[in-house]
Structure formats: C-alpha cells, structure tokens
Short mmCIF file of C-alpha atoms in Angstrom, two decimals:
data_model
loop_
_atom_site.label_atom_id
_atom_site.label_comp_id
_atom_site.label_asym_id
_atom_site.label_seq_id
_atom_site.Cartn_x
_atom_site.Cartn_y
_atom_site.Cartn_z
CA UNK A 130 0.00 0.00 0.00
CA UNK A 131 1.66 3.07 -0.82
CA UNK A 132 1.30 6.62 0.18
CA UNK A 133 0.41 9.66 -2.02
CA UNK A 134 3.22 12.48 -1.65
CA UNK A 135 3.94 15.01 -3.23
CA UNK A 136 7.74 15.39 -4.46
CA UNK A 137 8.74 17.38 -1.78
CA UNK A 138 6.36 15.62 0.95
CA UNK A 139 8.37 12.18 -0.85
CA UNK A 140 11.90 13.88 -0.60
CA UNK A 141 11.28 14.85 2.85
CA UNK A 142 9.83 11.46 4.24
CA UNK A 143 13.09 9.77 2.65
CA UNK A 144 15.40 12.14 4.27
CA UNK A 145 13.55 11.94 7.71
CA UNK A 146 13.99 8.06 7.24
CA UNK A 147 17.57 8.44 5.99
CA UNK A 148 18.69 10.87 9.41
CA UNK A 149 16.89 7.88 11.54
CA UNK A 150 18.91 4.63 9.77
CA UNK A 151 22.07 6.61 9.82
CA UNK A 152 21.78 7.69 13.04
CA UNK A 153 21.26 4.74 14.41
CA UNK A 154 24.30 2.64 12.58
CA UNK A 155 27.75 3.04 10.89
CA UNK A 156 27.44 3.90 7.06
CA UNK A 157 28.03 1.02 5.70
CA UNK A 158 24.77 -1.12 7.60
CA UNK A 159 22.37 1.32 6.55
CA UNK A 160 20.88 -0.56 3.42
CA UNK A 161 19.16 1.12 0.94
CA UNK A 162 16.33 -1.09 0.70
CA UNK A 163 15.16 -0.86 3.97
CA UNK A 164 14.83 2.73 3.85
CA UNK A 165 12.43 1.53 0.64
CA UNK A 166 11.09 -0.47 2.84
CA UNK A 167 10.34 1.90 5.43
CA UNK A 168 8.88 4.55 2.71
CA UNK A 169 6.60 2.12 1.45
CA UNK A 170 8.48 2.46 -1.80
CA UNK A 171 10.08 0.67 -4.16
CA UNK A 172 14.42 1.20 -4.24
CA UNK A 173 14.40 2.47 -7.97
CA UNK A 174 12.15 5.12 -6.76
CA UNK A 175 14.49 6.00 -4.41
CA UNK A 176 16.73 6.43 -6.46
CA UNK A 177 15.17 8.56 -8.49
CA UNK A 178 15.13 10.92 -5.71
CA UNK A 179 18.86 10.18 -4.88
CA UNK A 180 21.15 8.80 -7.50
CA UNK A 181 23.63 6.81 -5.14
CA UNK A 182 23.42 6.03 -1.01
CA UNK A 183 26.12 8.67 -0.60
CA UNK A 184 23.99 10.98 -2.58
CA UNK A 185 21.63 9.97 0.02
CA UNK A 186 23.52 10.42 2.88
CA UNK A 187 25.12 13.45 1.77
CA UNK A 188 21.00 14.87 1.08
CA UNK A 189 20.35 14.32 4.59
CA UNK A 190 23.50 15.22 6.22
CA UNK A 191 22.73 18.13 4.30
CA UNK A 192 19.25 19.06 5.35
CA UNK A 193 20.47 18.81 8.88
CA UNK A 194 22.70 20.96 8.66
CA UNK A 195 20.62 24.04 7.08
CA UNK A 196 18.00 22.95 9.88
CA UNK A 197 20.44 23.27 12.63
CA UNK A 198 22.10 26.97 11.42
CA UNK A 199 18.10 28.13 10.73
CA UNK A 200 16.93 27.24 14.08
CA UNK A 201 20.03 28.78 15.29
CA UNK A 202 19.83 31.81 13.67
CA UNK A 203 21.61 34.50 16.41
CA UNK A 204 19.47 37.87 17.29
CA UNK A 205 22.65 40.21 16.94
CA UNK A 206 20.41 42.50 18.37
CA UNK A 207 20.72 41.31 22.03
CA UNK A 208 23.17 41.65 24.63
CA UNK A 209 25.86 39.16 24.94
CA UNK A 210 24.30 37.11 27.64
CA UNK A 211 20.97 36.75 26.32
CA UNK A 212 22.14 36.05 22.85
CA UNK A 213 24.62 33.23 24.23
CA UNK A 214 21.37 31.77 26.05
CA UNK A 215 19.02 32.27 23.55
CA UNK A 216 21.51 30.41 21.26
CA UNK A 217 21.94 28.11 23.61
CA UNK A 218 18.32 27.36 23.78
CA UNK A 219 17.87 27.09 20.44
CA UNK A 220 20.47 24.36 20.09
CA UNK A 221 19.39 22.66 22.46
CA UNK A 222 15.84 22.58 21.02
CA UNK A 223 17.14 21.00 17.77
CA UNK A 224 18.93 18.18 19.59
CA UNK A 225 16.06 17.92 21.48
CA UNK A 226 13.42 17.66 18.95
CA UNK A 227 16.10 16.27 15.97
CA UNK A 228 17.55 13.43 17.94
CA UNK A 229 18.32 11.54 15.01
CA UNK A 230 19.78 14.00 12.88
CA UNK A 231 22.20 15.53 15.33
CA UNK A 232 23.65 12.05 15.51
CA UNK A 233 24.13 12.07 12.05
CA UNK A 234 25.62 15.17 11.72
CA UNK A 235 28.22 14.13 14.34
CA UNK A 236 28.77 10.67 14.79
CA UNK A 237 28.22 9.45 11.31
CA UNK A 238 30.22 12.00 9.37
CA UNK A 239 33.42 11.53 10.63
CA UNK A 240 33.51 8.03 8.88
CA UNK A 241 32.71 9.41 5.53
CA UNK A 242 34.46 11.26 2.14
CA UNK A 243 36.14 14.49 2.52
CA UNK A 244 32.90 16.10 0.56
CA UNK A 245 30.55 15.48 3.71
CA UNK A 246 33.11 16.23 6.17
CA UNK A 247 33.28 19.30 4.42
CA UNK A 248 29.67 20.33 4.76
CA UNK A 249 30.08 19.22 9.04
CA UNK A 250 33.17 21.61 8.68
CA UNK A 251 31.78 24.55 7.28
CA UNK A 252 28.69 24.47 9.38
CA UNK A 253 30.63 24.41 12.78
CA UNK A 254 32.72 27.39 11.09
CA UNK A 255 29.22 29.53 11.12
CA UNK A 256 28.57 29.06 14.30
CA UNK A 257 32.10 29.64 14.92
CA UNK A 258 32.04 32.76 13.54
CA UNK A 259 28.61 34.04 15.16
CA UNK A 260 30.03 33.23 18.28
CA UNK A 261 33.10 35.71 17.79
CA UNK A 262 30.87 38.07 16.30
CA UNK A 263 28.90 37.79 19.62
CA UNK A 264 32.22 37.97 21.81
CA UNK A 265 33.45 40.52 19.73
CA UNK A 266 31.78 43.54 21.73
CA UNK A 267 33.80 41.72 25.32
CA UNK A 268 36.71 40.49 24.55
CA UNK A 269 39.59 40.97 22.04
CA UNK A 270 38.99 37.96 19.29
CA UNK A 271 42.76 36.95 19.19
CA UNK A 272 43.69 33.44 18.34
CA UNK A 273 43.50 32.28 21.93
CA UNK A 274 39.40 33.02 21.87
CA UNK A 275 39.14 31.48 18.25
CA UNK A 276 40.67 28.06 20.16
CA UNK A 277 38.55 28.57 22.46
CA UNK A 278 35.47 28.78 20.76
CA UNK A 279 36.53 25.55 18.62
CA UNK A 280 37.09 23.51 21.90
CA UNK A 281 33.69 24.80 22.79
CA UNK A 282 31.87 23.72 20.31
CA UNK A 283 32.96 19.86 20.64
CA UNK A 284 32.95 20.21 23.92
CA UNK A 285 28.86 21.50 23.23
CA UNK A 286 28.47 18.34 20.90
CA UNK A 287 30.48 16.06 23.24
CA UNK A 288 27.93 17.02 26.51
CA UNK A 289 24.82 16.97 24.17
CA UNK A 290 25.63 13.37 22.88
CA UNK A 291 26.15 11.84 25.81
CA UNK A 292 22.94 13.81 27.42
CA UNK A 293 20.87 11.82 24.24
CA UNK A 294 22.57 8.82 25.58
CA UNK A 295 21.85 9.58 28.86
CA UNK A 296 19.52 12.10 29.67
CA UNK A 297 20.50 12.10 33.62
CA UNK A 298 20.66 16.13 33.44
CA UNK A 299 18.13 18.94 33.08
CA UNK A 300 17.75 20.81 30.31
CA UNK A 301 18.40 24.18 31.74
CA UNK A 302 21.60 22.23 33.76
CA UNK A 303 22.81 21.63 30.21
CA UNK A 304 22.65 24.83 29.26
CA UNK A 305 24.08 26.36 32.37
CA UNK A 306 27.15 23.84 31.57
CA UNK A 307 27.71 24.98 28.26
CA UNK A 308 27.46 28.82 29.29
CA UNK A 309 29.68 29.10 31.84
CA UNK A 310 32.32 27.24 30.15
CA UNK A 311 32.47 28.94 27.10
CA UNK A 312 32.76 32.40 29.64
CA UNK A 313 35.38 30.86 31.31
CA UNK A 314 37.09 29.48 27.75
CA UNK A 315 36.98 32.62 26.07
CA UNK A 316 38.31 34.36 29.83
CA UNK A 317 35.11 36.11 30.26
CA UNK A 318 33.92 36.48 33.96
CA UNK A 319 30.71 35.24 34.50
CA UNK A 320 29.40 38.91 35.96
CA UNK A 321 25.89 38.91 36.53
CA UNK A 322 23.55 38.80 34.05
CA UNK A 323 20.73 36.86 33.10
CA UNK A 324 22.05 33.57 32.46
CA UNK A 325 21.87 33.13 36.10
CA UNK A 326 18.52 34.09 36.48
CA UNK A 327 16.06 31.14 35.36
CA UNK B 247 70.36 -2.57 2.96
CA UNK B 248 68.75 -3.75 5.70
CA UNK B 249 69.81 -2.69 9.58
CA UNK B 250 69.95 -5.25 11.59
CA UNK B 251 67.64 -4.55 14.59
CA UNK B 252 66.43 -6.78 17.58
CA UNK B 253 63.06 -8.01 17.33
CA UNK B 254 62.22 -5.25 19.89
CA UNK B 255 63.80 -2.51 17.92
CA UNK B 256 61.74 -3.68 14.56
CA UNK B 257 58.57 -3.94 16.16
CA UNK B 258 59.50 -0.13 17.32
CA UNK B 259 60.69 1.16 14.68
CA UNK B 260 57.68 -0.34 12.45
CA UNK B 261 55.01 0.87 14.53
CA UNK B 262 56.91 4.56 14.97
CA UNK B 263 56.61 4.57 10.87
CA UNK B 264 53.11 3.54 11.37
CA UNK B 265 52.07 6.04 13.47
CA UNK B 266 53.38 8.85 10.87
CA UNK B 267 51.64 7.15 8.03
CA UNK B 268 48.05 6.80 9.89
CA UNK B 269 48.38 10.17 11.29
CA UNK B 270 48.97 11.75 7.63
CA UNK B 271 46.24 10.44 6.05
CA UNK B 272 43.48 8.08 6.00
CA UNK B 273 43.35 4.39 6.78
CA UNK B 274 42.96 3.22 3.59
CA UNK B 275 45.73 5.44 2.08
CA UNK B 276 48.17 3.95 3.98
CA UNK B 277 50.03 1.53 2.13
CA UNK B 278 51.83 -1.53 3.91
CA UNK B 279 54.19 -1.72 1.01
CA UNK B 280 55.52 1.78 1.88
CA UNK B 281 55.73 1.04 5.48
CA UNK B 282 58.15 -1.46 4.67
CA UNK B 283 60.20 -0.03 2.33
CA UNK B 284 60.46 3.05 5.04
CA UNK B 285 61.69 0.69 7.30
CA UNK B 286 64.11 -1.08 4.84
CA UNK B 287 62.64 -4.53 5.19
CA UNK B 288 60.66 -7.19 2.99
CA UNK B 289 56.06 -6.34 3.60
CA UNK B 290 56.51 -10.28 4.16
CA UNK B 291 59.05 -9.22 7.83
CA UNK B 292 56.06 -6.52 8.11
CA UNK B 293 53.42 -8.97 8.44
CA UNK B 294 55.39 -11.70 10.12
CA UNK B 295 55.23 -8.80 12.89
CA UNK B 296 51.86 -8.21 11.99
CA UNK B 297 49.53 -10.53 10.85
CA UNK B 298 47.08 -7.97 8.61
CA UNK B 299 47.00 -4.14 7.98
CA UNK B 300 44.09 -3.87 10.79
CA UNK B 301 45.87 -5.78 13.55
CA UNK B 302 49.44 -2.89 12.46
CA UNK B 303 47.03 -0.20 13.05
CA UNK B 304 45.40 -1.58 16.00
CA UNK B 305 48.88 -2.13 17.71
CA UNK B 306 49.85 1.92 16.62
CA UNK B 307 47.10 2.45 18.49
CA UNK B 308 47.24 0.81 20.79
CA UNK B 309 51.00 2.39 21.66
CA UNK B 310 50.29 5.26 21.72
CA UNK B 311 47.02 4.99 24.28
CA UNK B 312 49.81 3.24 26.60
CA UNK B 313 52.25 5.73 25.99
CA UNK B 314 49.65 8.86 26.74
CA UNK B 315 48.33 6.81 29.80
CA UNK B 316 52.02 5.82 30.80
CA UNK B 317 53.47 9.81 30.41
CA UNK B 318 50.12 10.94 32.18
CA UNK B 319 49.72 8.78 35.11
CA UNK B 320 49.11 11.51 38.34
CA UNK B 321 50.87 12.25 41.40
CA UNK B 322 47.56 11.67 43.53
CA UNK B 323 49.59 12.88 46.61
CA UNK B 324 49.55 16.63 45.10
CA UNK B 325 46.72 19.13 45.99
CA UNK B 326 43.81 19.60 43.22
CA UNK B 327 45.72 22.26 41.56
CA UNK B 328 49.06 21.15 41.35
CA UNK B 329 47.54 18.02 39.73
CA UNK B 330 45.92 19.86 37.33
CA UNK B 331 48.62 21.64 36.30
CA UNK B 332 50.92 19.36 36.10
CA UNK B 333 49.09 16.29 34.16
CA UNK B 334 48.22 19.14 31.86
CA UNK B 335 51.71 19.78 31.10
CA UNK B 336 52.83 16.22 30.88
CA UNK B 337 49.54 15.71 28.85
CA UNK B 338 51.01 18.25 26.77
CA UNK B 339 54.61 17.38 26.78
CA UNK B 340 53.23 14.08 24.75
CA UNK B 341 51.33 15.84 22.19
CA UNK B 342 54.47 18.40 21.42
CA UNK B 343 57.12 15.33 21.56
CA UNK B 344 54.43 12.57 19.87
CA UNK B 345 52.53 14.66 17.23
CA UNK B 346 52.25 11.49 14.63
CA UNK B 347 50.70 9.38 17.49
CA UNK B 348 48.34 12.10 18.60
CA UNK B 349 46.56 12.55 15.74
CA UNK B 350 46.34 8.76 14.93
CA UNK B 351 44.60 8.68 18.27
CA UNK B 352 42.29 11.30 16.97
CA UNK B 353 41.77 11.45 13.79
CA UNK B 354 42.16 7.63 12.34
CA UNK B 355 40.53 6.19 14.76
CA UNK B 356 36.83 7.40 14.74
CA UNK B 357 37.06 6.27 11.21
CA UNK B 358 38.08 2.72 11.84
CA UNK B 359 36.39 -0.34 13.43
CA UNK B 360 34.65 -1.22 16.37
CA UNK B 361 37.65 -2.47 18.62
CA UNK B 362 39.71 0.01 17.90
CA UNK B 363 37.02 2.36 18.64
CA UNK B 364 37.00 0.45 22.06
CA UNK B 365 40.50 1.06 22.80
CA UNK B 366 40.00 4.83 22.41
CA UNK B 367 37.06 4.85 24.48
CA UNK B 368 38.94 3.15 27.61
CA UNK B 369 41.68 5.33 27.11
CA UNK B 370 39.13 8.06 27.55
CA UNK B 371 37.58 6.78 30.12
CA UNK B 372 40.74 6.43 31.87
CA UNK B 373 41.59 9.62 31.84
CA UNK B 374 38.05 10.81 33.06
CA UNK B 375 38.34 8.76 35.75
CA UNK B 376 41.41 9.99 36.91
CA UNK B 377 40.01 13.51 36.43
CA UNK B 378 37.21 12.72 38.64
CA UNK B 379 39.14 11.29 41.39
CA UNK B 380 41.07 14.56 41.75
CA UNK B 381 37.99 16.65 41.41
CA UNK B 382 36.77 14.14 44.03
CA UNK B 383 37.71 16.21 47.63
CA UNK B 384 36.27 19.30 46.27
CA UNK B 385 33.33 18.90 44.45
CA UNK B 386 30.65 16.27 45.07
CA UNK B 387 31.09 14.31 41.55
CA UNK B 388 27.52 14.25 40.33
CA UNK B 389 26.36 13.40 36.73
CA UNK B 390 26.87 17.34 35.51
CA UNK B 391 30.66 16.55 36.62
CA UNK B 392 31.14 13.55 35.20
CA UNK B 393 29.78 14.80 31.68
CA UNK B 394 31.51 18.20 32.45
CA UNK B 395 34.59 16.06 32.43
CA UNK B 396 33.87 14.21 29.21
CA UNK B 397 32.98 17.41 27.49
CA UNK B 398 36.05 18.99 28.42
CA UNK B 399 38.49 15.81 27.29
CA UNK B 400 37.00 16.76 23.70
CA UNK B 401 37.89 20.31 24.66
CA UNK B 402 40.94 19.30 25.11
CA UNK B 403 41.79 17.34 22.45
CA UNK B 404 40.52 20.04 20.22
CA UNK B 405 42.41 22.71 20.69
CA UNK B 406 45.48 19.99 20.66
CA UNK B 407 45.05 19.27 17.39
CA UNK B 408 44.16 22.91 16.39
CA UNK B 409 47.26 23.52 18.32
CA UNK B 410 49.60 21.25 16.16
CA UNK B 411 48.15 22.30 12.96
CA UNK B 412 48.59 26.30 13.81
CA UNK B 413 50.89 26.90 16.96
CA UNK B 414 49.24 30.56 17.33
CA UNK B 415 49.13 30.01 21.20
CA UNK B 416 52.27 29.59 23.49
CA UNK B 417 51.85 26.27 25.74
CA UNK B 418 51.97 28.02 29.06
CA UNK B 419 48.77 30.08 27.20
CA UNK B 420 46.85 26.57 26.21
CA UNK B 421 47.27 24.54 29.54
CA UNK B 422 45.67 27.75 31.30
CA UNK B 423 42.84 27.79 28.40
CA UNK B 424 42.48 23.94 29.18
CA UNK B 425 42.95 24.47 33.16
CA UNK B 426 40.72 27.72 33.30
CA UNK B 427 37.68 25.71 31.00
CA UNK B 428 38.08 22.54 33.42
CA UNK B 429 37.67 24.53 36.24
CA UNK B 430 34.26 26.70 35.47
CA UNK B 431 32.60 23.61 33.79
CA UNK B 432 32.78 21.31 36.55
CA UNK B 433 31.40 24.68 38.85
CA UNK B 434 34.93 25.06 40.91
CA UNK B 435 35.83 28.69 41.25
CA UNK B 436 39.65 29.63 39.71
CA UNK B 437 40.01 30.69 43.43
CA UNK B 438 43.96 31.58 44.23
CA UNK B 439 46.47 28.85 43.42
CA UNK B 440 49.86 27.83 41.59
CA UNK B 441 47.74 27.79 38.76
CA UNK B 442 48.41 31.77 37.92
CA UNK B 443 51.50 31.65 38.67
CA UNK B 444 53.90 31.02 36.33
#
C-alpha cells in the first residue's frame, strides 16, 4: 500500500527516514532497501530521488545541517548574555526535537568522504564565527578566543551526545554547563547577568 | 640494505613509521608496502610482525594509548591544583614530543572499526576517571561533573590538534585555556592557586 506524496512531501519522508537509519548505525549497515522499505516504496524510486546512497547520505546530512544553522539563527540584536542563552536554547531545542539528525551530523560523518566532512566543517565554522561576532563587543577575538570557541563547540556536541545517551541532566543544567564554560574558555567572567537568572 | 635490529627494535621502529603514516592520512591510504620499504625490510618481515594491515594499526594504536596513559599517570599525593597543572603539562609534553601518534589517536581512529574504537574509548575513560578522582575532595562528583569532564576531554583534544596544525598560542597560554575551562565547567571557582602563577 503506498502513500500519495507530493515530491517534496516524498523527498522529505526519505530524508527523515535516511537521518533515523544513519543515526542509528555506521554507514556502511544502513541498506538502501530498507529505507524503501520503510517509505513504502520501491528502491528504484528512491533512487530517483537520490542517485547513489552517498547521494543519500550526503541529502540528509545536508538538510540537517541548514535545519540546525536556521533554528540557530543568532538575534545580533541582544546583549551578549541573552544572545549566548538564547543560542543556547535554540540548540538545544534542535537536539532535542532532531535526535536523530544531530547524531548524524556528528557521529556518522566523521567516517565518511572528505565532501561530507566538508559540509560538518563549514557548518561548525558559522557558528564559529557568530560566536566571535557575539564575543566581539567583550573580549579581544585573538587566536586564543578562536581556540577557544573551537574547543567549545565539541565540547557543546560532546555534553549533548552523551545527554541523548543519557539524559540524567536537566535541560536548563545543560545549558548552564555549556554557558559558563564557554565564559570561562573565552576568559570572560561570569558577571551577573541573566544567564543566572532562570 | 637492511639494519639489523632486535626483534624489539623492529617492532619499534615499524610501529613509529606507522604512526606517521596513519596520522597523515586516512586508513585506507596507507600503504603496507611503503611502510616497509620506510623501514628497509621485505612487507613479508612486516606482516610476520603483523599478521594484517588492521591488527598494524590496531597495535599503533594501541602504543600510543599506553604511551599517553604511561606519560600521564598523576601524582595523587599533590593538591587539586598542582595536579591539574601538572598532568596538563605532561599531557602536553606528549602531544608536542608525539605529534604522529596524537593525531592517529584522533583522527584515524573514529574512522576505523569497532575495537579500535574500544581502545579509544577506555583510554578516555581512563583519563576521566582519573580527572574525577582529583575533582573528588572538592566537588561532590555528580552526573553534571562527570559529563563536564567528558565534554572537556573533547575540549581538550581540540584545541590539541588545532594547536599542532597552527601553533598561534604559546603552551603556558593553552594549559591555562584547558585548566581555566576545566575549572568553570565542573562549577569550581579559579580561586587563588599555583595555577596563575607562572
């Protein structure tokens, strides 16, 4: 019994399948056919919407990706410590709501061709950025605060991970984590302000 | 012309060559016929040493995470701070003096299979623990700790590797970065210590 989808509404059900199966197992176990399978589709069709699996795989790694910087999106029009909180929030609500595909963003890629790891590259270099553009207004962006801000961010994907794994924290512990280490990475004090207040 | 070398020496100097060649590029660029011509010897010596290209990588590996556990082992007997700073700079005296085995650790190994993958994690885990048992007199370890900890080990190993690709930052200026981000994320104040002081 199939479904009737539009293109897009096909597309996106085969991507949303695709983050799940890779997610889930290394690259190579993910078979093609199941994802068929799981559309209710046949595999040519599929791959009429994806000419190979790493066409596949790069599609959803892809879509991921755009989701996670749109979500993210900074307000450059707040102060530093809302914006870092407000970011912080809104990361957290992706991984959150997009289990699947944050684990394919960052466990799956790493094991793949230099084209995908270029996409996960280039992504944590805009949020890179946004973050020094946020810092810029505190603190000096030398090369010590661009380190910093690197180590951050893995040590952002590191906590979340293991918080999908394990969900033994709060949310807004999670986020109080991840703020007050980046302050203290990038040699900020943590001076009041509103990340304390929740 | 071959060097004659003890069995000991061989197995050294073969697994030295290995960890240059993993840590360049990616496991299946390596060739095993280049390793032994590096080494001056027939691929058939190579894999009398080693049975198959897996098992030579596994055992580069696997050197190294004995070496970095080895060269990091604590003095348990020094206060909180002094440990710190001081497994940071041995921690840091192996990446500077073993920059080939660092990056195998690193970077070949996510990409690789499921036991090797295992050897990492223990390593890691090691090195949390021992973390946590210094953190342990002043600061109940709860769960936010203990991921604290694993979040800042990929902090750590971050800004490593960012640090052997582009030495921007002095050493003395990344173990405070590292020692300063430990710190705030498992909730310690930097409160007065040896750590400032150098």
């Amino acid at each position: 019994m199939r479904t009737r989808l539009s293109t897009r509404e096909r597309r996106e059900q085969l991507l949303a399948i695709g983050a799940e199966q890779f997610a889930d197992r290394p690259y190579d176990e993910v078979e093609i056919e199941e994802v068929a399978r799981l559309a209710g589709v046949s595999r040519g069709l599929l791959y009429h919407y994806f000419a190979t699996k790493r066409d596949f795989f790069a599609s959803v790694v892809d879509t991921e990706v755009e989701r996670i910087l749109r979500l993210t999106e900074p307000d450059t029009s707040l102060p530093l410590f809302e914006q870092l909180t407000a970011g912080l929030d809104a990361y957290l609500d992706y991984v959150d709501h997009h289990r699947s595909g944050y684990r394919v963003l960052h466990r799956a890629a790493v094991a793949v061709d230099a084209g995908i790891r270029r996409i996960c590259e280039a992504s944590m270099a805009t949020q890179q950025q946004r973050i020094l553009t946020a810092l810029g207004t505190h603190v000096e962006p030398d090369e010590t605060v661009e380190v910093a801000v690197r180590g951050w961010l893995m040590f952002v994907i590191t906590v979340c991970l293991d918080w999908l794994d394990r969900p033994t924290l709060t949310r807004a512990d999670l986020r109080d984590l991840c703020a007050r280490t980046l302050l203290a990475a990038v040699g900020l004090d943590q001076g009041p302000g509103p990340t304390d207040e929740r």
